[in-house]
mmCIF file of C-alpha atoms in Angstrom:
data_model
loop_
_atom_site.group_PDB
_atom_site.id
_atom_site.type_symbol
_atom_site.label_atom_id
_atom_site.label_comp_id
_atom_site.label_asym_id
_atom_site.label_seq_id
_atom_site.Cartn_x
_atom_site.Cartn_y
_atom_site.Cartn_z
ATOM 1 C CA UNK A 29 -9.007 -17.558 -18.256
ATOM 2 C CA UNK A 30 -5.985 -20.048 -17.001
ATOM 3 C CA UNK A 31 -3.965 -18.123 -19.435
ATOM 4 C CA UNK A 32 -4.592 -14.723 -17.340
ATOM 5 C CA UNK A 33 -4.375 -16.450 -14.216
ATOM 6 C CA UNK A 34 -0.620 -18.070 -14.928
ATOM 7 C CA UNK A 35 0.395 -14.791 -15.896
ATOM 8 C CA UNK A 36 -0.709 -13.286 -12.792
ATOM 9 C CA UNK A 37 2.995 -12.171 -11.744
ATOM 10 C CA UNK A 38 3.953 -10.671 -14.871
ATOM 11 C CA UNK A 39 0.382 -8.466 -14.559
ATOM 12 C CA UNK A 40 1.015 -7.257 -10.601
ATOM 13 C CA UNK A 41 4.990 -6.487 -12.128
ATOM 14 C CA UNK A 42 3.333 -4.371 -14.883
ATOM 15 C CA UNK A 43 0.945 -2.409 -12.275
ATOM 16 C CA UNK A 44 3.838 -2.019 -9.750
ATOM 17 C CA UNK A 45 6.554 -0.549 -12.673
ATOM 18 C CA UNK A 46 3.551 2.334 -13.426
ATOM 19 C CA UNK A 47 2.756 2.547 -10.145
ATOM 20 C CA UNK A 48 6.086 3.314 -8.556
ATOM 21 C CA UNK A 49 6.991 7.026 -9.865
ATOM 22 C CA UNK A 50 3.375 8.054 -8.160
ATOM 23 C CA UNK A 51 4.747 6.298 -4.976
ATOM 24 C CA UNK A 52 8.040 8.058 -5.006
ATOM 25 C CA UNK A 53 6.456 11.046 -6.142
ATOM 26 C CA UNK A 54 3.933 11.690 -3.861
ATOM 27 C CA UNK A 55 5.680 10.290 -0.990
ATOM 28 C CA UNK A 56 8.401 12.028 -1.166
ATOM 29 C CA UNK A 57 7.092 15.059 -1.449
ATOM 30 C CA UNK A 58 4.751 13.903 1.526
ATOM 31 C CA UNK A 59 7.603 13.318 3.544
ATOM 32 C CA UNK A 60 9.630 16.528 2.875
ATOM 33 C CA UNK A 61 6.663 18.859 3.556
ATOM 34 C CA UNK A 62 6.078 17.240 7.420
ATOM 35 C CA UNK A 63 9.822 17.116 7.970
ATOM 36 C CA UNK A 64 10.248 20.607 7.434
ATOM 37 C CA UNK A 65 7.427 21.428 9.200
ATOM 38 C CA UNK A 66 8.873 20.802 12.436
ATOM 39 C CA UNK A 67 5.819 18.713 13.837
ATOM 40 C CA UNK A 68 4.587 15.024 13.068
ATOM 41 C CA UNK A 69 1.820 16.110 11.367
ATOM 42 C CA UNK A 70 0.721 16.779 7.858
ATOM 43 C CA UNK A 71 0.995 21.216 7.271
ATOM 44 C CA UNK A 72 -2.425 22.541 7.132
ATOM 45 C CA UNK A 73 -1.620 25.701 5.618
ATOM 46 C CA UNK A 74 1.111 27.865 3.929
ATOM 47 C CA UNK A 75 3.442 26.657 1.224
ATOM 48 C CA UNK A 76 4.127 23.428 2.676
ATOM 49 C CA UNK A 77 0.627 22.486 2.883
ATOM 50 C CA UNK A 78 0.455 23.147 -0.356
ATOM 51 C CA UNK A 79 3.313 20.108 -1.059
ATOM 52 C CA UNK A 80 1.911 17.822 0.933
ATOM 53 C CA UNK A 81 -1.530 18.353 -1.146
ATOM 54 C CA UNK A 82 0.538 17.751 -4.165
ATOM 55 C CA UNK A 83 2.633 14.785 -2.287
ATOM 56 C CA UNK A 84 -0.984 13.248 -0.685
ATOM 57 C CA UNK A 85 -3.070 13.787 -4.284
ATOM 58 C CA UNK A 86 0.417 11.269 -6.169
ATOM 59 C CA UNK A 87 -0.253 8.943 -2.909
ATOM 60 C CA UNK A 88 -3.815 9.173 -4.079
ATOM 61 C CA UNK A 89 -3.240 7.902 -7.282
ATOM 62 C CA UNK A 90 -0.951 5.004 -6.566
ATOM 63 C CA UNK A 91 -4.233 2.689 -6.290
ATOM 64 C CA UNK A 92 -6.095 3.871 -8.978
ATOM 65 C CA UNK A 93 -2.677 2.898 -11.298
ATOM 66 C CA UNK A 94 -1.610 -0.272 -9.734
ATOM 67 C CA UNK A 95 -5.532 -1.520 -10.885
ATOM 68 C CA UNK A 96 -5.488 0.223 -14.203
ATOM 69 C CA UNK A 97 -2.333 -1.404 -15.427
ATOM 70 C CA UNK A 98 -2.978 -4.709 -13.607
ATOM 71 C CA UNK A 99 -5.827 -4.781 -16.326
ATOM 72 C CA UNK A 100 -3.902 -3.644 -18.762
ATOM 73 C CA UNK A 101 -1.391 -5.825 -19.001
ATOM 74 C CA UNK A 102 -4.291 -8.238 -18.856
ATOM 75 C CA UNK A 103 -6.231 -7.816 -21.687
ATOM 76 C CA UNK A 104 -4.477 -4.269 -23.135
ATOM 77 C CA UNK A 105 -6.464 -0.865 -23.502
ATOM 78 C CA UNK A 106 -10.101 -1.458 -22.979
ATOM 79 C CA UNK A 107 -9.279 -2.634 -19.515
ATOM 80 C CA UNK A 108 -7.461 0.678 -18.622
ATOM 81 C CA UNK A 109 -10.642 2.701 -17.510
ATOM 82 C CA UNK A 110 -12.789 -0.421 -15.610
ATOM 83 C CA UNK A 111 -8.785 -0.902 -13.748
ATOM 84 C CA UNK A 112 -8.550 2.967 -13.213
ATOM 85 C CA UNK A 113 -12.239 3.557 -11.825
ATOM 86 C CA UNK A 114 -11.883 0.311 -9.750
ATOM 87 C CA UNK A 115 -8.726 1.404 -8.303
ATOM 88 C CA UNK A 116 -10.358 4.997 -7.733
ATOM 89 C CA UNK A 117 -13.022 3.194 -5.818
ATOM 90 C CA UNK A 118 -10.996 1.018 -3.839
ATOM 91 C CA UNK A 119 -9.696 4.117 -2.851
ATOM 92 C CA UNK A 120 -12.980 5.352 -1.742
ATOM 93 C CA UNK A 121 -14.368 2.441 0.393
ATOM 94 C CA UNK A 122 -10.696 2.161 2.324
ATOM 95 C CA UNK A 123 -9.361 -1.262 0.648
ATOM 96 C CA UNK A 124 -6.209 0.223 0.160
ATOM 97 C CA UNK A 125 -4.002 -1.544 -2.770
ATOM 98 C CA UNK A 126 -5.053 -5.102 -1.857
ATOM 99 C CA UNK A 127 -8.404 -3.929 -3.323
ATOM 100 C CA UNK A 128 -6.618 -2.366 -6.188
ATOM 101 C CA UNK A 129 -5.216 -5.483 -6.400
ATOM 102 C CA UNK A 130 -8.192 -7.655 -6.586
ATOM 103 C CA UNK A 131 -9.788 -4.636 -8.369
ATOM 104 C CA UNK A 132 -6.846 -4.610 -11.344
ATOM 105 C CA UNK A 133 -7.527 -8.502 -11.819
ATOM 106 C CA UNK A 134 -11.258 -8.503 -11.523
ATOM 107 C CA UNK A 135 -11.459 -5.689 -14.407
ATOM 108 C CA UNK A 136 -9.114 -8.101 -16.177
ATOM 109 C CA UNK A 137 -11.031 -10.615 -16.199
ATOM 110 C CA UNK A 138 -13.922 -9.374 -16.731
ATOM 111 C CA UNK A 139 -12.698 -7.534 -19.834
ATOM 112 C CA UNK A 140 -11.444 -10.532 -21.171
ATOM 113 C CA UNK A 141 -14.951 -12.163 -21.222
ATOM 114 C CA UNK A 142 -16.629 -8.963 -22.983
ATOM 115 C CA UNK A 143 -14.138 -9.295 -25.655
ATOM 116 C CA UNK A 144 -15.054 -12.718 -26.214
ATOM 117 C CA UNK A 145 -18.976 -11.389 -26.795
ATOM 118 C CA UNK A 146 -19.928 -11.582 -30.208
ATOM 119 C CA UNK A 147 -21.692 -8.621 -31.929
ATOM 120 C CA UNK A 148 -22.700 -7.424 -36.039
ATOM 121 C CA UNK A 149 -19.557 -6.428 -37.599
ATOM 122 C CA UNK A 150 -21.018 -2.802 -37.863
ATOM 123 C CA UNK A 151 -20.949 -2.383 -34.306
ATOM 124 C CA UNK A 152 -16.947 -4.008 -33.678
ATOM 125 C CA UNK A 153 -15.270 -0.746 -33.878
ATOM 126 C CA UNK A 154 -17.767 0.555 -31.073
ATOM 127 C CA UNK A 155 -16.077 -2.635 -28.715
ATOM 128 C CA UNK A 156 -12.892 -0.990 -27.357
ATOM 129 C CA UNK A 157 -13.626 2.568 -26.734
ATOM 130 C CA UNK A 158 -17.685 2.433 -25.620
ATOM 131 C CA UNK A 159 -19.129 -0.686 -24.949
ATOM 132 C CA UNK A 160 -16.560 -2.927 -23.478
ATOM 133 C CA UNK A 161 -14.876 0.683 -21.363
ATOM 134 C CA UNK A 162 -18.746 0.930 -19.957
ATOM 135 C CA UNK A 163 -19.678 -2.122 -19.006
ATOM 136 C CA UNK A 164 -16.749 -3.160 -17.667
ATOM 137 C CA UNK A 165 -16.581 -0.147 -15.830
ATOM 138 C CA UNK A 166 -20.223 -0.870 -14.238
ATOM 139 C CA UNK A 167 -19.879 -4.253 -13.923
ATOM 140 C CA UNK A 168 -15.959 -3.684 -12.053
ATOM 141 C CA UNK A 169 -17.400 -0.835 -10.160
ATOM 142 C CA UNK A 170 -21.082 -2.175 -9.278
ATOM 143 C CA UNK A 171 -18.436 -5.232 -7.781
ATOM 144 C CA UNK A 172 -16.592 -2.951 -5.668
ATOM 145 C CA UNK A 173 -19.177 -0.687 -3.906
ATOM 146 C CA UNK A 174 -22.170 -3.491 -3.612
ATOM 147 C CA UNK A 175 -20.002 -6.905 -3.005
ATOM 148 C CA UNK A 176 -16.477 -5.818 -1.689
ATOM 149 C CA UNK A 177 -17.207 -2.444 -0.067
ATOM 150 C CA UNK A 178 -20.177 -3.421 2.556
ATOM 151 C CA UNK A 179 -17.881 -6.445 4.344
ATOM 152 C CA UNK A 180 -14.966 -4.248 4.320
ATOM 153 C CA UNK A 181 -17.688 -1.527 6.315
ATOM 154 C CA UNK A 182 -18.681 -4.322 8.622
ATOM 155 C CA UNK A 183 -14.954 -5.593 9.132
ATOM 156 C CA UNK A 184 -13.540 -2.376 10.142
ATOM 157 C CA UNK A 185 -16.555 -2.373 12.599
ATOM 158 C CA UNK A 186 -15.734 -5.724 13.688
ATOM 159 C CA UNK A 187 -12.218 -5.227 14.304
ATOM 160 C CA UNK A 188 -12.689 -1.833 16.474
ATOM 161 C CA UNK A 189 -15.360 -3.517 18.606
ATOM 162 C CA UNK A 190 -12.378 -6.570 19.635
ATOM 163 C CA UNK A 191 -9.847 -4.020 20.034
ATOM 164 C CA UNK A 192 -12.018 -2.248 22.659
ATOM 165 C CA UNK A 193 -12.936 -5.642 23.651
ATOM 166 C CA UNK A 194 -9.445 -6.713 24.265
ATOM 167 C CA UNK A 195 -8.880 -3.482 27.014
ATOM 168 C CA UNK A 196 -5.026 -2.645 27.897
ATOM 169 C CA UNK A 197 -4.501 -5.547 30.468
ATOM 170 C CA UNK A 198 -1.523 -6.533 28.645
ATOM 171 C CA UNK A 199 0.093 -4.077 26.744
ATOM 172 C CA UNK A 200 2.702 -6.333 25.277
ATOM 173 C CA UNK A 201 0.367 -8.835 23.345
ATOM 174 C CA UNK A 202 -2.011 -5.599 22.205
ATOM 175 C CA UNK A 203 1.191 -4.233 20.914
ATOM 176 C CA UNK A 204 1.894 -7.479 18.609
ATOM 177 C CA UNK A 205 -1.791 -7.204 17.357
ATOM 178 C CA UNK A 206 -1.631 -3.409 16.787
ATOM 179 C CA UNK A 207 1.749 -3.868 14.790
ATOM 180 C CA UNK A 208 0.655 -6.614 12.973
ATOM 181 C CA UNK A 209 -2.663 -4.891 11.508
ATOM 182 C CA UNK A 210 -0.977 -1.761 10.990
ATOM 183 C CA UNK A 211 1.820 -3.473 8.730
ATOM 184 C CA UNK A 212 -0.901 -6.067 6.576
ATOM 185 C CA UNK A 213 -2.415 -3.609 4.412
ATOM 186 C CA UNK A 214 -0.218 -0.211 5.001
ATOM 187 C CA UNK A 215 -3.259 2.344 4.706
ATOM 188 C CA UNK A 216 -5.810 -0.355 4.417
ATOM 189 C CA UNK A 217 -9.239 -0.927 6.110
ATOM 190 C CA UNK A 218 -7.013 -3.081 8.577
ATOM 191 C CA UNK A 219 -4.132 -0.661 8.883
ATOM 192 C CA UNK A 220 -7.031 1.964 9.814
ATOM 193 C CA UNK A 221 -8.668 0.437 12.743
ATOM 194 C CA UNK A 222 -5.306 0.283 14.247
ATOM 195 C CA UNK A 223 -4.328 3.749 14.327
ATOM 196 C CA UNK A 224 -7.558 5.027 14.486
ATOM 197 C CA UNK A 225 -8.070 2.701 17.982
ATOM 198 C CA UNK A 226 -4.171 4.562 18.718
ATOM 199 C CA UNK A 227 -5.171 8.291 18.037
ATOM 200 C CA UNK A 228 -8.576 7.539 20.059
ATOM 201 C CA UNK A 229 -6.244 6.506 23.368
ATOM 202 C CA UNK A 230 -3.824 9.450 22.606
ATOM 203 C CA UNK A 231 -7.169 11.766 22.632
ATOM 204 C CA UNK A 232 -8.103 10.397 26.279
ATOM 205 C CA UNK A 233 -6.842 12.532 29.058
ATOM 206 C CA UNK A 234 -5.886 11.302 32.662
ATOM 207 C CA UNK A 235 -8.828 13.205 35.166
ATOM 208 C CA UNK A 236 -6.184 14.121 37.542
ATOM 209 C CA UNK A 237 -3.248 15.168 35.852
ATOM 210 C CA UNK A 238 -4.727 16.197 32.408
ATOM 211 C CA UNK A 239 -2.273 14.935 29.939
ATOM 212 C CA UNK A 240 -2.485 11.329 28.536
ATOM 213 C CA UNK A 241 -2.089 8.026 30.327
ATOM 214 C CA UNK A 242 0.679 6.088 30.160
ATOM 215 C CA UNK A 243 -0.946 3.239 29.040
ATOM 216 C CA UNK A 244 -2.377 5.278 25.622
ATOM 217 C CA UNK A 245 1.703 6.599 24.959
ATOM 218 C CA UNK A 246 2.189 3.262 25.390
ATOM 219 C CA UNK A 247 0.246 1.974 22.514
ATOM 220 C CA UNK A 248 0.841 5.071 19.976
ATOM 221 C CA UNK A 249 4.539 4.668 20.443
ATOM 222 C CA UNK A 250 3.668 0.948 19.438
ATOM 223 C CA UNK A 251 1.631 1.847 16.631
ATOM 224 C CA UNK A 252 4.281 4.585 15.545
ATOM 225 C CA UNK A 253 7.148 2.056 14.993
ATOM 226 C CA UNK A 254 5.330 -0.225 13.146
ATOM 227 C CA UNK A 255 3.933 2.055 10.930
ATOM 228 C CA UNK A 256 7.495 2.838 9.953
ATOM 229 C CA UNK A 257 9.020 -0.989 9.939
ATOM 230 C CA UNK A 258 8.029 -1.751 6.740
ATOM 231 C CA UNK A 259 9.539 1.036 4.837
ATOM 232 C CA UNK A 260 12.476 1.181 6.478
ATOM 233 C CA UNK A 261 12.738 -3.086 6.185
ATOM 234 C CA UNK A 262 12.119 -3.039 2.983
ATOM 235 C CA UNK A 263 14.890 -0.516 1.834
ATOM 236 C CA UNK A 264 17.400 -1.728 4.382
ATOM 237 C CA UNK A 265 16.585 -5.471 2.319
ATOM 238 C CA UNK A 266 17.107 -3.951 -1.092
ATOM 239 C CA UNK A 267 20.482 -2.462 -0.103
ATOM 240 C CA UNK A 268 21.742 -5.163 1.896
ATOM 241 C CA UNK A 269 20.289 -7.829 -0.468
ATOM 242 C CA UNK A 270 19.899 -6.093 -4.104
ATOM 243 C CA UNK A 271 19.965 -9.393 -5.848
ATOM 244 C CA UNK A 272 16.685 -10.410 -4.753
ATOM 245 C CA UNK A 273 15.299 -7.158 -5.870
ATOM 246 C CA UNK A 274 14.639 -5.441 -9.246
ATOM 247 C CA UNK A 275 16.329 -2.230 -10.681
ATOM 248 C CA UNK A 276 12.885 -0.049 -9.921
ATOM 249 C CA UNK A 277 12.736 -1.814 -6.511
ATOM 250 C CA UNK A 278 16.157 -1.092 -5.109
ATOM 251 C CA UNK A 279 15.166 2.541 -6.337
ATOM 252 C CA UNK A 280 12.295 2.265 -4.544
ATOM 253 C CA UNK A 281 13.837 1.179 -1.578
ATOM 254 C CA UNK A 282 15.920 4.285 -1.557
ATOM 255 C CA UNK A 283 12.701 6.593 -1.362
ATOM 256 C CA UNK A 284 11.121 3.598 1.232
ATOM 257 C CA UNK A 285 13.830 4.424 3.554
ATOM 258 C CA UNK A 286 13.123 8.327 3.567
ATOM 259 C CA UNK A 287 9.217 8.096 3.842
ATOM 260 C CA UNK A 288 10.103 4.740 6.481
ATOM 261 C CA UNK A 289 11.955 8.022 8.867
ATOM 262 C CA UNK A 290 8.982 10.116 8.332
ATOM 263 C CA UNK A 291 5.880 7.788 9.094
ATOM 264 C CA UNK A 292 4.752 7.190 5.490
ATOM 265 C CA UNK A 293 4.254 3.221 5.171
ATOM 266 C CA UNK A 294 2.972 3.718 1.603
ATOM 267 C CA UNK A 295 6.820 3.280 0.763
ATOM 268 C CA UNK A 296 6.402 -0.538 1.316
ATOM 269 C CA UNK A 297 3.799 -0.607 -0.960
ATOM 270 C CA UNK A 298 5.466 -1.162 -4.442
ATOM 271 C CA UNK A 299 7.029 -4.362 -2.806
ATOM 272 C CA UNK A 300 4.115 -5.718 -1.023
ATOM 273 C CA UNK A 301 2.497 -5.342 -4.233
ATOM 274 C CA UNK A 302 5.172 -7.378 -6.597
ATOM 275 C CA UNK A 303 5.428 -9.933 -3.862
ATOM 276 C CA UNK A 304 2.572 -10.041 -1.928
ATOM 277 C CA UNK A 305 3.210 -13.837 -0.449
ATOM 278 C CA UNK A 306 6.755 -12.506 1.127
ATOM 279 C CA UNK A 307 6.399 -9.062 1.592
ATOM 280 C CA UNK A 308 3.166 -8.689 3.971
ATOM 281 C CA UNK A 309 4.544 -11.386 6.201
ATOM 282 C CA UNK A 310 7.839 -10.078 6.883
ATOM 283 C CA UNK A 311 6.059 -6.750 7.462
ATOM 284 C CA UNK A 312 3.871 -7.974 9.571
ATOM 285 C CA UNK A 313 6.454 -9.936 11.793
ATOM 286 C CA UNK A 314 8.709 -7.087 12.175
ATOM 287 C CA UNK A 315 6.153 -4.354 12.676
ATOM 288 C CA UNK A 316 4.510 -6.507 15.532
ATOM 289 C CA UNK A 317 8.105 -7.083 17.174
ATOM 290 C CA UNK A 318 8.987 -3.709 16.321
ATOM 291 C CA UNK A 319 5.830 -2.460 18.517
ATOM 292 C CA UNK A 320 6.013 -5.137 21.427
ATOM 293 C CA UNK A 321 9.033 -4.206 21.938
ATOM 294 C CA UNK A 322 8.634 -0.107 22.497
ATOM 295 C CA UNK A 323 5.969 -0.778 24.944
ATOM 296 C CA UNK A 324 8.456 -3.743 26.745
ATOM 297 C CA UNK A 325 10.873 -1.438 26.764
ATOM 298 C CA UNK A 326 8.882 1.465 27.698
ATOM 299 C CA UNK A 327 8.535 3.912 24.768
ATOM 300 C CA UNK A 328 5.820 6.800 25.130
ATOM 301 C CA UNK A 329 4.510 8.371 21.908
ATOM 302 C CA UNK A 330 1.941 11.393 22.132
ATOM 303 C CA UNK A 331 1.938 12.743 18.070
ATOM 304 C CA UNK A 332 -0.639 10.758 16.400
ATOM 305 C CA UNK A 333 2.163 9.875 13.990
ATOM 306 C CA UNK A 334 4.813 7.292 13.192
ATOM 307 C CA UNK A 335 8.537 7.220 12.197
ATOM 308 C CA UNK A 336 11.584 8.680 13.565
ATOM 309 C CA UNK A 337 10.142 12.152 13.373
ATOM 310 C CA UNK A 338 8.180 11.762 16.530
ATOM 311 C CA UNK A 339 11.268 11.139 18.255
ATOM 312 C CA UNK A 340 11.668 14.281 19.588
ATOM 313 C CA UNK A 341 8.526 14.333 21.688
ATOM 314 C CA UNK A 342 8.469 10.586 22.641
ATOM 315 C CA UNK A 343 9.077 9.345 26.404
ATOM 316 C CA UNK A 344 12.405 7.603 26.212
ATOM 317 C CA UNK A 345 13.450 8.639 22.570
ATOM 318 C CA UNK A 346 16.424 6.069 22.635
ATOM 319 C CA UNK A 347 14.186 3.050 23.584
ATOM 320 C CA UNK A 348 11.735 4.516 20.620
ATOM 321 C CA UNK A 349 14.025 4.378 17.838
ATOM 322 C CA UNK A 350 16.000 1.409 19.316
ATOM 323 C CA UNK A 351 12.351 -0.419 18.699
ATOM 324 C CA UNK A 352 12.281 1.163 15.206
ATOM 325 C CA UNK A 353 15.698 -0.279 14.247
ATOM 326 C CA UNK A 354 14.699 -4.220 15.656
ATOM 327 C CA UNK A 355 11.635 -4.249 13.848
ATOM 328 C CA UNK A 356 12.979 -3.207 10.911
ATOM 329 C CA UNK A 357 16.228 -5.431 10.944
ATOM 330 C CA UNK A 358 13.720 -8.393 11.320
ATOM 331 C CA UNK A 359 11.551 -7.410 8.401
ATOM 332 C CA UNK A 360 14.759 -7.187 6.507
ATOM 333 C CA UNK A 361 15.977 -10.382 7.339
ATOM 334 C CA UNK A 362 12.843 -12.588 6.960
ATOM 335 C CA UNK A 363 11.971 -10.972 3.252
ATOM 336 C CA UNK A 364 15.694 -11.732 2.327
ATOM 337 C CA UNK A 365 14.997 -14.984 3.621
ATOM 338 C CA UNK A 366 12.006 -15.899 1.984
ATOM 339 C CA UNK A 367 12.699 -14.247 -1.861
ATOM 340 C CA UNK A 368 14.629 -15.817 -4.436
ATOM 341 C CA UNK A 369 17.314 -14.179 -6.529
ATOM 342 C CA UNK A 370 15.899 -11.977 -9.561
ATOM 343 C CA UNK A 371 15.406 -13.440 -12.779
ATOM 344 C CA UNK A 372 18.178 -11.426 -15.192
ATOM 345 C CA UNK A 373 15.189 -10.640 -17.452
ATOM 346 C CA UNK A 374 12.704 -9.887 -14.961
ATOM 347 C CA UNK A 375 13.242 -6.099 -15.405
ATOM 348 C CA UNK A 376 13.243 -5.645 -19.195
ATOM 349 C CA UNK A 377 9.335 -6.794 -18.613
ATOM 350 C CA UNK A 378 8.429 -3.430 -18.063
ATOM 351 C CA UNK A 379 10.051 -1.881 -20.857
ATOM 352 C CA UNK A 380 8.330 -4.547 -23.149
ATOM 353 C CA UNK A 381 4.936 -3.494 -22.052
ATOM 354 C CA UNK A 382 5.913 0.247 -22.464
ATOM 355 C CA UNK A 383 7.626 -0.258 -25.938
ATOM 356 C CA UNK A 384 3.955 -2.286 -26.290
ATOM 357 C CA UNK A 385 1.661 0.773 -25.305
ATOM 358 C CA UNK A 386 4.087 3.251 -26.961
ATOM 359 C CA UNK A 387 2.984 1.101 -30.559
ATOM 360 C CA UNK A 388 -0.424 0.870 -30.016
ATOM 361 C CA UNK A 389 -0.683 4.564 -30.217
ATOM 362 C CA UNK A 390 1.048 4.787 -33.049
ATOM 363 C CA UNK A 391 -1.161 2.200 -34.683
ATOM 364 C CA UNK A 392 -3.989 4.226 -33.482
#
C-alpha cells in the first residue's frame, strides 16, 4: 500500500501521457467547429455540429482514461476496467477529473488488495479477467455513486444557494470568487455552479429596457475570462518556460493555447492533472484576477461563453481581452514560479509503461 502511494506521481504521469491525445483531440476539434461557426456557442446542427459531437464525445473520454491508466499503472491490467468505469462515472455525477483522479487511485488500490486474496489454484486463471475486473468494478463504482456522488449533489447545492446569497453588491469581490471556482476544477461540480449562476444572470432581462443588466454582463464577462486563463496560462508557461515542462506538455500547451482563445478550459487539464499542487493554484489566482479585473475595468459579456471568441459581442472588447491577457500572464508566472525544472528522464516514463503494455499482449 506505501509502495502505491510513493509512486503516486509516476501513476497521475502515466494517466496524463494516455490521456492527452483525447484532450488534444477532442478539443481541438471542439474548438475549430465553434470558431467557424461564427457564434460562441457549440453548432447544433449541420456538418459542424457534427465535429463538435466528435470533438465533445474525445472531451468525454479524457476522464474515463486519466482513471483507467491511473490504475493501471498501479497494479497493471485488471485495474483497467474498475479505472475506466470509475472515470465513466465520475463523468456522470459532475466530479470532473479530480474524481477521475481519486477514482484512478481508489480502483488502484482497491485492485491491489483483491490480488492479494487467496483462492484454489483452479480458480487463479479466473482472477484477472472475471473476478478481480467485477468486483473491483462494483466495489470502485458502488464508491463513486453512493459515497462520492451524493456530497458532490449537496455541494453544488450548497455553493448556488451562497452565490445567490452573496447578491451583486460588490461586483469586484463576486468576480474573484466566480474566477476562482471556475478555474479549480475546469468542468467540475465547482467550475459548474459558477457558470451556471453566470448564464442564469445573462438569462435575466432588465423590465424596462428588455435586454440584460449591466450588472449580469458584468459577471459573464468575468466568468468568460477566467474560463479561458488557464489554458491560455498554461501554454504561454510551457513556451516561455519549457524546462519546467515535459515533451507531451509543451505539446499540450500548444493545443491549450488554441482551445484557451476559444473558451475550452479542458486544455489546462493535462497539467492540472500531472501537477495538481501547482497547477490549480496558479489557475485559480489568475482566473480570479483575470475576472476582477473585466468587471473593474468594465467589460460586458452577453454569450454564455468564454475566450476571445466572445469578443466580438462584448461591451468594451479591448478592456475584455486586456483582462484575458493579465490573468493569464499571472497564471503563467506563478506556475513557473512554483515548478521545478524537469527531470531528464521524466519523459521516457511513458514510453516504459507503453513498451510495458505493448509486452503483456504479446505474452498474452
Amino acid at each position: 500500500m506505501l509502495a502505491l502511494l510513493k509512486e503516486t506521481r509516476k501513476n497521475l504521469m502515466t494517466g496524463v501521457s494516455y490521456m492527452i491525445p483525447f484532450v488534444v483531440a477532442g478539443g481541438i476539434l471542439l474548438a475549430v467547429s465553434v470558431l467557424f461557426s461564427g457564434s460562441a456557442s457549440v453548432p447544433e446542427e449541420g456538418f459542424l455540429a457534427d465535429i463538435a459531437n466528435i470533438g465533445e464525445t474525445g472531451l468525454g473520454l479524457m476522464v474515463p482514461i486519466l482513471s483507467g491508466y491511473i490504475a493501471f499503472s498501479m497494479v497493471d491490467r485488471p485495474g483497467l476496467a474498475p479505472g475506466i468505469i470509475g472515470g465513466m462515472i465520475a463523468n456522470t455525477i459532475g466530479a470532473g477529473f479530480i474524481g477521475g483522479i481519486f477514482s484512478g487511485l481508489l480502483a488502484g488500490i482497491v485492485v491491489f488488495y483483491l490480488k492479494k486474496i487467496k483462492i484454489p489454484s483452479s480458480f487463479r486463471s479466473l482472477m484477472p479477467i472475471f473476478i478481480i475486473p467485477l468486483a473491483g468494478t462494483f466495489i470502485v463504482g458502488g464508491l463513486m455513486h453512493w459515497v462520492i456522488g451524493r456530497p458532490i449533489v449537496h455541494l453544488m447545492t450548497a455553493l448556488t444557494n451562497w452565490l445567490q446569497a452573496m447578491g451583486t453588491g460588490n461586483l469586484v469581490i463576486l468576480g474573484l470568487v466566480l474566477g476562482a471556482m471556475i478555474a479549480s476544477d475546469m468542468g467540475g461540480p465547482i467550475n459548474k455552479v459558477a457558470f451556471g449562476f453566470g448564464s442564469a444572470m445573462v438569462g435575466t432581462v432588465d423590465p424596462l429596457t428588455g435586454l440584460p443588466s449591466e450588472t449580469a454582463l458584468a459577471i459573464m464577462a468575468g466568468i468568460a475570462v477566467a474560463i479561458c486563463v488557464p489554458p491560455l496560462g498554461m501554454g504561454l508557461a510551457s513556451l516561455f518556460a519549457p524546462q519546467k515542462f515535459t515533451s507531451e506538455e509543451k505539446n499540450s500547451g500548444k493545443a491549450a493555447l488554441i482551445m484557451g482563445l476559444v473558451g475550452i478550459s479542458e486544455g489546462a487539464i493535462p497539467f492540472a492533472a500531472a501537477d495538481p499542487l501547482r497547477c490549480i493554484p496558479a489557475n485559480i489566482v489568475g482566473s480570479a484576477i483575470g475576472s476582477a479585473a473585466a468587471i473593474w475595468f468594465g467589460a460586458g459579456n452577453p454569450a454564455p461563453w468564454g475566450g476571445w471568441i466572445v469578443a466580438p459581442v462584448a461591451n468594451n472588447p479591448f478592456v475584455y481581452l486586456l483582462a484575458t491577457v493579465i490573468g493569464a500572464s499571472i497564471t503563467a508566472f506563478t506556475v513557473v514560479l512554483l515548478k521545478k525544472p524537469v527531470v531528464a528522464a521524466e519523459p521516457q516514463q511513458s514510453d516504459e509503461a507503453e513498451d510495458a503494455f505493448e509486452l503483456e499482449f504479446e505474452v498474452m
